[in-house]
PDB file of C-alpha atoms in Angstrom:
ATOM      1  CA  UNK A   1     132.029 142.633  97.559  1.00 44.00           C
ATOM      2  CA  UNK A   2     132.237 143.289 101.308  1.00 43.00           C
ATOM      3  CA  UNK A   3     135.178 141.966 103.373  1.00 42.00           C
ATOM      4  CA  UNK A   4     132.839 139.476 105.019  1.00 44.00           C
ATOM      5  CA  UNK A   5     131.617 138.182 101.665  1.00 46.00           C
ATOM      6  CA  UNK A   6     135.177 137.954 100.408  1.00 41.00           C
ATOM      7  CA  UNK A   7     136.188 135.874 103.435  1.00 39.00           C
ATOM      8  CA  UNK A   8     133.174 133.593 102.979  1.00 43.00           C
ATOM      9  CA  UNK A   9     133.954 133.201  99.274  1.00 45.00           C
ATOM     10  CA  UNK A  10     137.585 132.323 100.019  1.00 42.00           C
ATOM     11  CA  UNK A  11     136.456 129.734 102.576  1.00 42.00           C
ATOM     12  CA  UNK A  12     134.073 128.171 100.070  1.00 42.00           C
ATOM     13  CA  UNK A  13     136.785 128.103  97.390  1.00 41.00           C
ATOM     14  CA  UNK A  14     139.208 126.465  99.838  1.00 43.00           C
ATOM     15  CA  UNK A  15     136.581 123.874 100.763  1.00 43.00           C
ATOM     16  CA  UNK A  16     135.845 123.128  97.124  1.00 41.00           C
ATOM     17  CA  UNK A  17     139.537 122.853  96.261  1.00 44.00           C
ATOM     18  CA  UNK A  18     140.092 120.495  99.200  1.00 43.00           C
ATOM     19  CA  UNK A  19     137.123 118.361  98.167  1.00 47.00           C
ATOM     20  CA  UNK A  20     138.435 118.235  94.592  1.00 46.00           C
ATOM     21  CA  UNK A  21     141.920 117.338  95.792  1.00 44.00           C
ATOM     22  CA  UNK A  22     140.759 114.430  97.932  1.00 44.00           C
ATOM     23  CA  UNK A  23     137.799 113.071  95.983  1.00 47.00           C
ATOM     24  CA  UNK A  24     138.080 109.345  95.340  1.00 52.00           C
ATOM     25  CA  UNK A  25     141.710 109.084  96.401  1.00 73.00           C
ATOM     26  CA  UNK A  26     143.193 107.468  99.473  1.00 86.00           C
ATOM     27  CA  UNK A  27     146.739 108.770  98.901  1.00 90.00           C
ATOM     28  CA  UNK A  28     147.537 112.258  97.651  1.00 92.00           C
ATOM     29  CA  UNK A  29     150.840 113.951  96.884  1.00 92.00           C
ATOM     30  CA  UNK A  30     149.870 117.581  97.367  1.00 91.00           C
ATOM     31  CA  UNK A  31     149.601 118.968 100.880  1.00 92.00           C
ATOM     32  CA  UNK A  32     145.970 120.017 101.455  1.00 91.00           C
ATOM     33  CA  UNK A  33     145.334 123.673 102.341  1.00 88.00           C
ATOM     34  CA  UNK A  34     143.775 122.910 105.727  1.00 87.00           C
ATOM     35  CA  UNK A  35     147.004 121.707 107.377  1.00 90.00           C
ATOM     36  CA  UNK A  36     148.701 125.101 107.360  1.00 93.00           C
ATOM     37  CA  UNK A  37     148.414 125.315 111.173  1.00 96.00           C
ATOM     38  CA  UNK A  38     150.628 122.240 111.635  1.00 97.00           C
ATOM     39  CA  UNK A  39     153.204 123.747 109.277  1.00 96.00           C
ATOM     40  CA  UNK A  40     153.498 126.777 111.551  1.00 96.00           C
ATOM     41  CA  UNK A  41     153.437 124.485 114.585  1.00 98.00           C
ATOM     42  CA  UNK A  42     156.431 122.504 113.318  1.00 98.00           C
ATOM     43  CA  UNK A  43     158.351 125.675 112.576  1.00 98.00           C
ATOM     44  CA  UNK A  44     157.773 127.106 116.051  1.00 97.00           C
ATOM     45  CA  UNK A  45     157.591 124.013 118.304  1.00 98.00           C
ATOM     46  CA  UNK A  46     160.047 121.741 116.517  1.00 98.00           C
ATOM     47  CA  UNK A  47     162.371 124.407 115.130  1.00 97.00           C
ATOM     48  CA  UNK A  48     162.173 123.043 111.590  1.00 98.00           C
ATOM     49  CA  UNK A  49     163.110 125.605 108.956  1.00 97.00           C
ATOM     50  CA  UNK A  50     160.185 126.793 106.834  1.00 96.00           C
ATOM     51  CA  UNK A  51     161.820 125.619 103.625  1.00 97.00           C
ATOM     52  CA  UNK A  52     162.216 122.094 105.042  1.00 98.00           C
ATOM     53  CA  UNK A  53     158.763 121.555 106.564  1.00 98.00           C
ATOM     54  CA  UNK A  54     156.937 120.260 103.478  1.00 97.00           C
ATOM     55  CA  UNK A  55     159.594 117.643 102.745  1.00 98.00           C
ATOM     56  CA  UNK A  56     159.666 116.625 106.415  1.00 98.00           C
ATOM     57  CA  UNK A  57     155.882 116.145 106.422  1.00 98.00           C
ATOM     58  CA  UNK A  58     155.966 114.058 103.237  1.00 97.00           C
ATOM     59  CA  UNK A  59     158.704 111.809 104.621  1.00 98.00           C
ATOM     60  CA  UNK A  60     156.801 111.264 107.865  1.00 98.00           C
ATOM     61  CA  UNK A  61     153.528 110.579 106.041  1.00 97.00           C
ATOM     62  CA  UNK A  62     155.163 107.969 103.825  1.00 97.00           C
ATOM     63  CA  UNK A  63     156.681 106.207 106.844  1.00 98.00           C
ATOM     64  CA  UNK A  64     153.243 106.077 108.475  1.00 98.00           C
ATOM     65  CA  UNK A  65     151.693 104.827 105.228  1.00 96.00           C
ATOM     66  CA  UNK A  66     154.158 101.944 105.143  1.00 96.00           C
ATOM     67  CA  UNK A  67     153.004 100.914 108.620  1.00 96.00           C
ATOM     68  CA  UNK A  68     149.294 101.049 107.723  1.00 93.00           C
ATOM     69  CA  UNK A  69     147.538 102.764 104.787  1.00 90.00           C
ATOM     70  CA  UNK A  70     144.747 104.530 106.666  1.00 88.00           C
ATOM     71  CA  UNK A  71     142.843 107.099 104.600  1.00 87.00           C
ATOM     72  CA  UNK A  72     143.578 109.720 107.274  1.00 89.00           C
ATOM     73  CA  UNK A  73     147.294 109.139 106.632  1.00 94.00           C
ATOM     74  CA  UNK A  74     146.966 109.226 102.859  1.00 94.00           C
ATOM     75  CA  UNK A  75     145.039 112.493 103.110  1.00 92.00           C
ATOM     76  CA  UNK A  76     147.368 114.065 105.731  1.00 94.00           C
ATOM     77  CA  UNK A  77     144.394 114.357 108.113  1.00 92.00           C
ATOM     78  CA  UNK A  78     146.560 112.990 110.938  1.00 93.00           C
ATOM     79  CA  UNK A  79     148.140 116.458 110.936  1.00 95.00           C
ATOM     80  CA  UNK A  80     144.900 118.364 111.472  1.00 93.00           C
ATOM     81  CA  UNK A  81     144.621 120.632 114.502  1.00 96.00           C
ATOM     82  CA  UNK A  82     140.869 121.160 114.079  1.00 93.00           C
ATOM     83  CA  UNK A  83     140.255 119.371 117.364  1.00 96.00           C
ATOM     84  CA  UNK A  84     141.135 122.676 119.051  1.00 97.00           C
ATOM     85  CA  UNK A  85     137.821 124.063 117.725  1.00 95.00           C
ATOM     86  CA  UNK A  86     135.826 121.511 119.730  1.00 97.00           C
ATOM     87  CA  UNK A  87     134.283 123.232 122.777  1.00 98.00           C
ATOM     88  CA  UNK A  88     135.007 120.055 124.748  1.00 99.00           C
ATOM     89  CA  UNK A  89     138.716 120.474 124.006  1.00 99.00           C
ATOM     90  CA  UNK A  90     138.497 123.928 125.540  1.00 98.00           C
ATOM     91  CA  UNK A  91     136.719 122.477 128.597  1.00 98.00           C
ATOM     92  CA  UNK A  92     139.500 119.899 128.935  1.00 99.00           C
ATOM     93  CA  UNK A  93     142.187 122.548 128.504  1.00 99.00           C
ATOM     94  CA  UNK A  94     140.589 124.774 131.128  1.00 99.00           C
ATOM     95  CA  UNK A  95     140.536 121.961 133.664  1.00 99.00           C
ATOM     96  CA  UNK A  96     144.071 120.826 132.891  1.00 99.00           C
ATOM     97  CA  UNK A  97     145.425 124.371 133.218  1.00 98.00           C
ATOM     98  CA  UNK A  98     143.490 125.317 136.351  1.00 98.00           C
ATOM     99  CA  UNK A  99     145.669 126.436 139.291  1.00 97.00           C
ATOM    100  CA  UNK A 100     147.085 123.437 141.170  1.00 97.00           C
ATOM    101  CA  UNK A 101     145.373 121.055 138.737  1.00 98.00           C
ATOM    102  CA  UNK A 102     146.526 117.455 138.829  1.00 98.00           C
ATOM    103  CA  UNK A 103     144.051 116.301 136.177  1.00 99.00           C
ATOM    104  CA  UNK A 104     145.319 113.812 133.625  1.00 99.00           C
ATOM    105  CA  UNK A 105     144.513 113.448 129.930  1.00 99.00           C
ATOM    106  CA  UNK A 106     144.660 110.307 127.784  1.00 99.00           C
ATOM    107  CA  UNK A 107     144.508 110.257 123.975  1.00 99.00           C
ATOM    108  CA  UNK A 108     143.315 106.827 122.778  1.00 99.00           C
ATOM    109  CA  UNK A 109     144.434 105.898 119.274  1.00 97.00           C
ATOM    110  CA  UNK A 110     146.872 108.784 119.530  1.00 98.00           C
ATOM    111  CA  UNK A 111     148.905 107.876 116.405  1.00 97.00           C
ATOM    112  CA  UNK A 112     151.674 110.520 116.276  1.00 98.00           C
ATOM    113  CA  UNK A 113     150.461 112.347 119.388  1.00 98.00           C
ATOM    114  CA  UNK A 114     149.572 115.705 117.834  1.00 98.00           C
ATOM    115  CA  UNK A 115     146.762 116.304 120.347  1.00 98.00           C
ATOM    116  CA  UNK A 116     149.142 115.878 123.269  1.00 99.00           C
ATOM    117  CA  UNK A 117     151.726 118.205 121.724  1.00 99.00           C
ATOM    118  CA  UNK A 118     149.072 120.870 121.200  1.00 98.00           C
ATOM    119  CA  UNK A 119     147.984 120.576 124.826  1.00 99.00           C
ATOM    120  CA  UNK A 120     151.588 121.027 125.902  1.00 98.00           C
ATOM    121  CA  UNK A 121     151.946 124.152 123.771  1.00 98.00           C
ATOM    122  CA  UNK A 122     148.647 125.396 125.207  1.00 98.00           C
ATOM    123  CA  UNK A 123     150.160 125.282 128.682  1.00 98.00           C
ATOM    124  CA  UNK A 124     149.532 121.790 130.075  1.00 99.00           C
ATOM    125  CA  UNK A 125     152.321 120.048 131.995  1.00 98.00           C
ATOM    126  CA  UNK A 126     153.224 117.229 129.599  1.00 98.00           C
ATOM    127  CA  UNK A 127     153.939 114.848 132.503  1.00 98.00           C
ATOM    128  CA  UNK A 128     150.136 114.647 132.996  1.00 99.00           C
ATOM    129  CA  UNK A 129     149.526 113.618 129.383  1.00 99.00           C
ATOM    130  CA  UNK A 130     149.197 110.026 128.161  1.00 99.00           C
ATOM    131  CA  UNK A 131     148.801 108.407 124.764  1.00 99.00           C
ATOM    132  CA  UNK A 132     147.824 104.876 123.756  1.00 98.00           C
ATOM    133  CA  UNK A 133     148.137 103.315 120.329  1.00 98.00           C
ATOM    134  CA  UNK A 134     148.201  99.737 119.110  1.00 96.00           C
ATOM    135  CA  UNK A 135     151.147 100.443 116.815  1.00 97.00           C
ATOM    136  CA  UNK A 136     154.426 101.342 118.573  1.00 97.00           C
ATOM    137  CA  UNK A 137     155.945 102.565 115.304  1.00 98.00           C
ATOM    138  CA  UNK A 138     153.394 105.388 115.197  1.00 98.00           C
ATOM    139  CA  UNK A 139     154.621 106.572 118.588  1.00 98.00           C
ATOM    140  CA  UNK A 140     158.258 106.670 117.490  1.00 98.00           C
ATOM    141  CA  UNK A 141     157.383 108.383 114.227  1.00 99.00           C
ATOM    142  CA  UNK A 142     155.597 111.009 116.318  1.00 99.00           C
ATOM    143  CA  UNK A 143     158.837 111.780 118.122  1.00 99.00           C
ATOM    144  CA  UNK A 144     160.580 111.997 114.757  1.00 99.00           C
ATOM    145  CA  UNK A 145     157.914 114.322 113.347  1.00 99.00           C
ATOM    146  CA  UNK A 146     158.016 116.741 116.275  1.00 99.00           C
ATOM    147  CA  UNK A 147     161.712 116.190 117.101  1.00 98.00           C
ATOM    148  CA  UNK A 148     161.012 116.349 120.830  1.00 98.00           C
ATOM    149  CA  UNK A 149     161.959 112.981 122.310  1.00 97.00           C
ATOM    150  CA  UNK A 150     164.342 114.632 124.773  1.00 96.00           C
ATOM    151  CA  UNK A 151     161.939 117.323 125.977  1.00 96.00           C
ATOM    152  CA  UNK A 152     158.383 115.967 125.759  1.00 98.00           C
ATOM    153  CA  UNK A 153     157.427 114.248 129.019  1.00 98.00           C
ATOM    154  CA  UNK A 154     154.134 112.590 128.068  1.00 99.00           C
ATOM    155  CA  UNK A 155     153.789 108.845 128.663  1.00 98.00           C
ATOM    156  CA  UNK A 156     153.091 106.722 125.592  1.00 98.00           C
ATOM    157  CA  UNK A 157     151.879 103.133 125.803  1.00 97.00           C
ATOM    158  CA  UNK A 158     151.688 100.669 122.923  1.00 96.00           C
ATOM    159  CA  UNK A 159     148.730  98.460 123.765  1.00 95.00           C
ATOM    160  CA  UNK A 160     145.591  96.782 122.474  1.00 95.00           C
ATOM    161  CA  UNK A 161     142.426  98.463 123.755  1.00 96.00           C
ATOM    162  CA  UNK A 162     140.372  95.435 122.688  1.00 94.00           C
ATOM    163  CA  UNK A 163     142.402  92.765 124.460  1.00 87.00           C
ATOM    164  CA  UNK A 164     140.456  90.739 127.009  1.00 72.00           C
ATOM    165  CA  UNK A 165     142.300  87.445 126.638  1.00 59.00           C
ATOM    166  CA  UNK A 166     145.383  86.134 128.444  1.00 54.00           C
ATOM    167  CA  UNK A 167     147.414  88.948 130.048  1.00 55.00           C
ATOM    168  CA  UNK A 168     150.229  90.291 127.878  1.00 60.00           C
ATOM    169  CA  UNK A 169     152.951  92.879 128.315  1.00 65.00           C
ATOM    170  CA  UNK A 170     150.743  95.503 126.660  1.00 66.00           C
ATOM    171  CA  UNK A 171     147.880  94.620 129.018  1.00 76.00           C
ATOM    172  CA  UNK A 172     150.161  95.176 131.991  1.00 84.00           C
ATOM    173  CA  UNK A 173     151.169  98.573 130.635  1.00 87.00           C
ATOM    174  CA  UNK A 174     147.548  99.545 130.019  1.00 93.00           C
ATOM    175  CA  UNK A 175     146.592  98.348 133.492  1.00 92.00           C
ATOM    176  CA  UNK A 176     149.002 100.910 134.928  1.00 94.00           C
ATOM    177  CA  UNK A 177     146.533 103.575 133.764  1.00 96.00           C
ATOM    178  CA  UNK A 178     143.528 102.089 135.548  1.00 97.00           C
ATOM    179  CA  UNK A 179     141.822 104.624 137.802  1.00 98.00           C
ATOM    180  CA  UNK A 180     144.308 107.385 136.960  1.00 98.00           C
ATOM    181  CA  UNK A 181     142.697 109.345 134.114  1.00 99.00           C
ATOM    182  CA  UNK A 182     140.283 112.274 134.279  1.00 99.00           C
ATOM    183  CA  UNK A 183     139.791 113.109 130.592  1.00 99.00           C
ATOM    184  CA  UNK A 184     139.927 110.775 127.586  1.00 99.00           C
ATOM    185  CA  UNK A 185     140.066 111.842 123.951  1.00 99.00           C
ATOM    186  CA  UNK A 186     139.274 109.370 121.149  1.00 99.00           C
ATOM    187  CA  UNK A 187     139.034 110.685 117.589  1.00 96.00           C
ATOM    188  CA  UNK A 188     138.722 108.520 114.462  1.00 94.00           C
ATOM    189  CA  UNK A 189     138.704 105.531 116.787  1.00 96.00           C
ATOM    190  CA  UNK A 190     135.286 104.008 117.479  1.00 98.00           C
ATOM    191  CA  UNK A 191     134.247 103.977 113.824  1.00 96.00           C
ATOM    192  CA  UNK A 192     136.983 101.430 113.099  1.00 94.00           C
ATOM    193  CA  UNK A 193     135.283  98.649 115.060  1.00 96.00           C
ATOM    194  CA  UNK A 194     132.246  96.411 115.375  1.00 97.00           C
ATOM    195  CA  UNK A 195     129.684  97.015 118.112  1.00 98.00           C
ATOM    196  CA  UNK A 196     131.198  94.265 120.263  1.00 98.00           C
ATOM    197  CA  UNK A 197     134.711  95.655 119.893  1.00 98.00           C
ATOM    198  CA  UNK A 198     133.482  99.159 120.673  1.00 98.00           C
ATOM    199  CA  UNK A 199     132.045  97.756 123.898  1.00 98.00           C
ATOM    200  CA  UNK A 200     135.455  96.288 124.746  1.00 97.00           C
ATOM    201  CA  UNK A 201     137.224  99.585 124.058  1.00 98.00           C
ATOM    202  CA  UNK A 202     134.680 101.619 126.018  1.00 98.00           C
ATOM    203  CA  UNK A 203     134.865  99.130 128.904  1.00 97.00           C
ATOM    204  CA  UNK A 204     138.632  99.653 128.998  1.00 97.00           C
ATOM    205  CA  UNK A 205     138.188 103.433 128.979  1.00 98.00           C
ATOM    206  CA  UNK A 206     135.905 103.203 131.998  1.00 98.00           C
ATOM    207  CA  UNK A 207     138.642 101.236 133.797  1.00 97.00           C
ATOM    208  CA  UNK A 208     141.095 104.046 133.061  1.00 98.00           C
ATOM    209  CA  UNK A 209     138.890 106.752 134.562  1.00 99.00           C
ATOM    210  CA  UNK A 210     139.268 107.964 138.140  1.00 99.00           C
ATOM    211  CA  UNK A 211     136.304 106.358 139.958  1.00 98.00           C
ATOM    212  CA  UNK A 212     136.210 109.211 142.485  1.00 98.00           C
ATOM    213  CA  UNK A 213     135.944 111.964 139.881  1.00 99.00           C
ATOM    214  CA  UNK A 214     132.355 112.985 139.115  1.00 98.00           C
ATOM    215  CA  UNK A 215     133.504 115.226 136.264  1.00 98.00           C
ATOM    216  CA  UNK A 216     135.352 112.741 134.061  1.00 99.00           C
ATOM    217  CA  UNK A 217     134.852 113.250 130.339  1.00 99.00           C
ATOM    218  CA  UNK A 218     135.357 111.186 127.189  1.00 99.00           C
ATOM    219  CA  UNK A 219     135.178 113.164 123.961  1.00 99.00           C
ATOM    220  CA  UNK A 220     136.198 113.179 120.332  1.00 98.00           C
ATOM    221  CA  UNK A 221     134.789 112.728 116.868  1.00 97.00           C
ATOM    222  CA  UNK A 222     134.243 109.982 114.349  1.00 96.00           C
ATOM    223  CA  UNK A 223     132.235 109.063 111.271  1.00 94.00           C
ATOM    224  CA  UNK A 224     128.568 108.664 112.138  1.00 96.00           C
ATOM    225  CA  UNK A 225     125.415 108.072 110.139  1.00 96.00           C
ATOM    226  CA  UNK A 226     121.710 108.799 109.999  1.00 95.00           C
ATOM    227  CA  UNK A 227     121.058 105.039 109.775  1.00 95.00           C
ATOM    228  CA  UNK A 228     123.071 103.265 112.497  1.00 95.00           C
ATOM    229  CA  UNK A 229     124.304  99.764 111.874  1.00 94.00           C
ATOM    230  CA  UNK A 230     127.050  97.598 110.459  1.00 95.00           C
ATOM    231  CA  UNK A 231     129.108  98.736 107.488  1.00 92.00           C
ATOM    232  CA  UNK A 232     131.833  97.144 105.421  1.00 85.00           C
ATOM    233  CA  UNK A 233     135.232  98.321 106.569  1.00 74.00           C
ATOM    234  CA  UNK A 234     138.600  98.155 104.872  1.00 67.00           C
ATOM    235  CA  UNK A 235     140.031  94.807 103.810  1.00 68.00           C
ATOM    236  CA  UNK A 236     136.724  93.035 104.394  1.00 75.00           C
ATOM    237  CA  UNK A 237     136.385  94.086 108.025  1.00 83.00           C
ATOM    238  CA  UNK A 238     133.122  95.143 109.678  1.00 92.00           C
ATOM    239  CA  UNK A 239     132.426  98.327 111.602  1.00 96.00           C
ATOM    240  CA  UNK A 240     129.428  99.851 113.360  1.00 97.00           C
ATOM    241  CA  UNK A 241     128.473 103.482 112.721  1.00 98.00           C
ATOM    242  CA  UNK A 242     126.284 105.453 115.121  1.00 98.00           C
ATOM    243  CA  UNK A 243     123.650 108.099 115.350  1.00 97.00           C
ATOM    244  CA  UNK A 244     122.841 109.826 118.641  1.00 98.00           C
ATOM    245  CA  UNK A 245     120.461 107.090 119.833  1.00 98.00           C
ATOM    246  CA  UNK A 246     122.732 104.130 119.149  1.00 98.00           C
ATOM    247  CA  UNK A 247     125.660 105.971 120.730  1.00 99.00           C
ATOM    248  CA  UNK A 248     123.695 106.331 123.966  1.00 99.00           C
ATOM    249  CA  UNK A 249     122.655 102.675 123.728  1.00 99.00           C
ATOM    250  CA  UNK A 250     126.299 101.649 123.480  1.00 99.00           C
ATOM    251  CA  UNK A 251     127.153 103.527 126.658  1.00 99.00           C
ATOM    252  CA  UNK A 252     124.066 102.193 128.411  1.00 99.00           C
ATOM    253  CA  UNK A 253     125.394  98.700 127.756  1.00 99.00           C
ATOM    254  CA  UNK A 254     128.867  99.695 128.945  1.00 99.00           C
ATOM    255  CA  UNK A 255     127.251 101.066 132.093  1.00 99.00           C
ATOM    256  CA  UNK A 256     125.507  97.773 132.783  1.00 99.00           C
ATOM    257  CA  UNK A 257     128.779  95.889 132.342  1.00 98.00           C
ATOM    258  CA  UNK A 258     130.757  98.190 134.626  1.00 98.00           C
ATOM    259  CA  UNK A 259     128.177  99.198 137.216  1.00 98.00           C
ATOM    260  CA  UNK A 260     128.308 102.814 136.068  1.00 99.00           C
ATOM    261  CA  UNK A 261     125.929 105.211 134.307  1.00 99.00           C
ATOM    262  CA  UNK A 262     126.683 107.495 131.368  1.00 99.00           C
ATOM    263  CA  UNK A 263     125.108 110.428 129.590  1.00 99.00           C
ATOM    264  CA  UNK A 264     126.103 111.192 126.006  1.00 99.00           C
ATOM    265  CA  UNK A 265     125.853 114.215 123.763  1.00 98.00           C
ATOM    266  CA  UNK A 266     126.353 114.340 120.008  1.00 98.00           C
ATOM    267  CA  UNK A 267     126.746 117.102 117.439  1.00 97.00           C
ATOM    268  CA  UNK A 268     127.092 116.968 113.682  1.00 96.00           C
ATOM    269  CA  UNK A 269     130.242 118.610 112.331  1.00 92.00           C
ATOM    270  CA  UNK A 270     129.860 120.442 109.035  1.00 84.00           C
ATOM    271  CA  UNK A 271     133.023 119.681 107.134  1.00 69.00           C
ATOM    272  CA  UNK A 272     134.105 118.767 103.619  1.00 59.00           C
ATOM    273  CA  UNK A 273     135.800 115.486 102.775  1.00 54.00           C
ATOM    274  CA  UNK A 274     133.339 113.015 104.337  1.00 52.00           C
ATOM    275  CA  UNK A 275     133.186 111.155 101.008  1.00 47.00           C
ATOM    276  CA  UNK A 276     136.803 111.767 100.060  1.00 49.00           C
ATOM    277  CA  UNK A 277     137.534 108.035  99.922  1.00 49.00           C
ATOM    278  CA  UNK A 278     135.081 107.653  97.049  1.00 50.00           C
ATOM    279  CA  UNK A 279     132.104 106.526  99.137  1.00 56.00           C
ATOM    280  CA  UNK A 280     128.653 107.431  97.826  1.00 57.00           C
ATOM    281  CA  UNK A 281     126.859 106.730 101.124  1.00 73.00           C
ATOM    282  CA  UNK A 282     124.692 109.791 101.641  1.00 84.00           C
ATOM    283  CA  UNK A 283     123.921 108.851 105.251  1.00 88.00           C
ATOM    284  CA  UNK A 284     127.458 109.490 106.509  1.00 93.00           C
ATOM    285  CA  UNK A 285     128.101 112.377 108.884  1.00 93.00           C
ATOM    286  CA  UNK A 286     131.036 113.649 110.919  1.00 94.00           C
ATOM    287  CA  UNK A 287     129.972 113.350 114.534  1.00 97.00           C
ATOM    288  CA  UNK A 288     131.409 115.017 117.603  1.00 98.00           C
ATOM    289  CA  UNK A 289     130.600 113.445 120.953  1.00 99.00           C
ATOM    290  CA  UNK A 290     130.937 113.762 124.692  1.00 99.00           C
ATOM    291  CA  UNK A 291     130.400 111.100 127.359  1.00 99.00           C
ATOM    292  CA  UNK A 292     129.809 112.074 131.003  1.00 99.00           C
ATOM    293  CA  UNK A 293     128.763 110.431 134.243  1.00 99.00           C
ATOM    294  CA  UNK A 294     124.974 110.379 134.576  1.00 98.00           C
TER     295      UNK A 294
END
């Protein structure tokens, strides 16, 4: 066996073992093999001793699970650093780290803020990083996970991206971001909502973006499908899953509502675990996306 074949075989075995570990379960006890990068991250960035990292991760995961039992929490996927493999992440990083750059980055549905911490480690001034999540406890647990509340200068806002009713404190905080953001990241976010709620969230994102910046970008990933339409969500909720055409249609509608125009791009992400919650829907796909001014 050649070294290349050996590496490929090891990758396939790891993928199969991960699939076996997750299949049909929403909460697992064993740390999956694909989160090794965050283990090293916590040792180096947070100064947590190697022998203490696994226990620390389990304690944090269980605190998050008590707040809300998302599958991504039960499977430890909230700790994944695979977003760094997205070419759009590298585009964002390049712009944020350019000489004299004042570009700003917002992570929507940021949960514990791992994307923002990675950007900081990659050289971005954390004072130009922002995170929004509906659940304020996730934000505090993020500080506890990374043990950096005294040194990390990103701005976190607890707010409802879907709110369009009477102004609230969270709306006022979100409004502070209007017109100030150059790059928005939103992973495992849109697939949680109905079409109408996705419109609301996308409308809010457009408000956040700098209207004078022709190079703004919204990017991320979510669960997509080859047959776009409504699906049953958790606890009886509804959600809308996209293919490339419906994703563009969504942003066309957002453009009409906001007087803007948007171009989208979509790519399928080959990755195990798409049916790890026990689903047998063969149309599901992991979908990466980018949204740009047209």
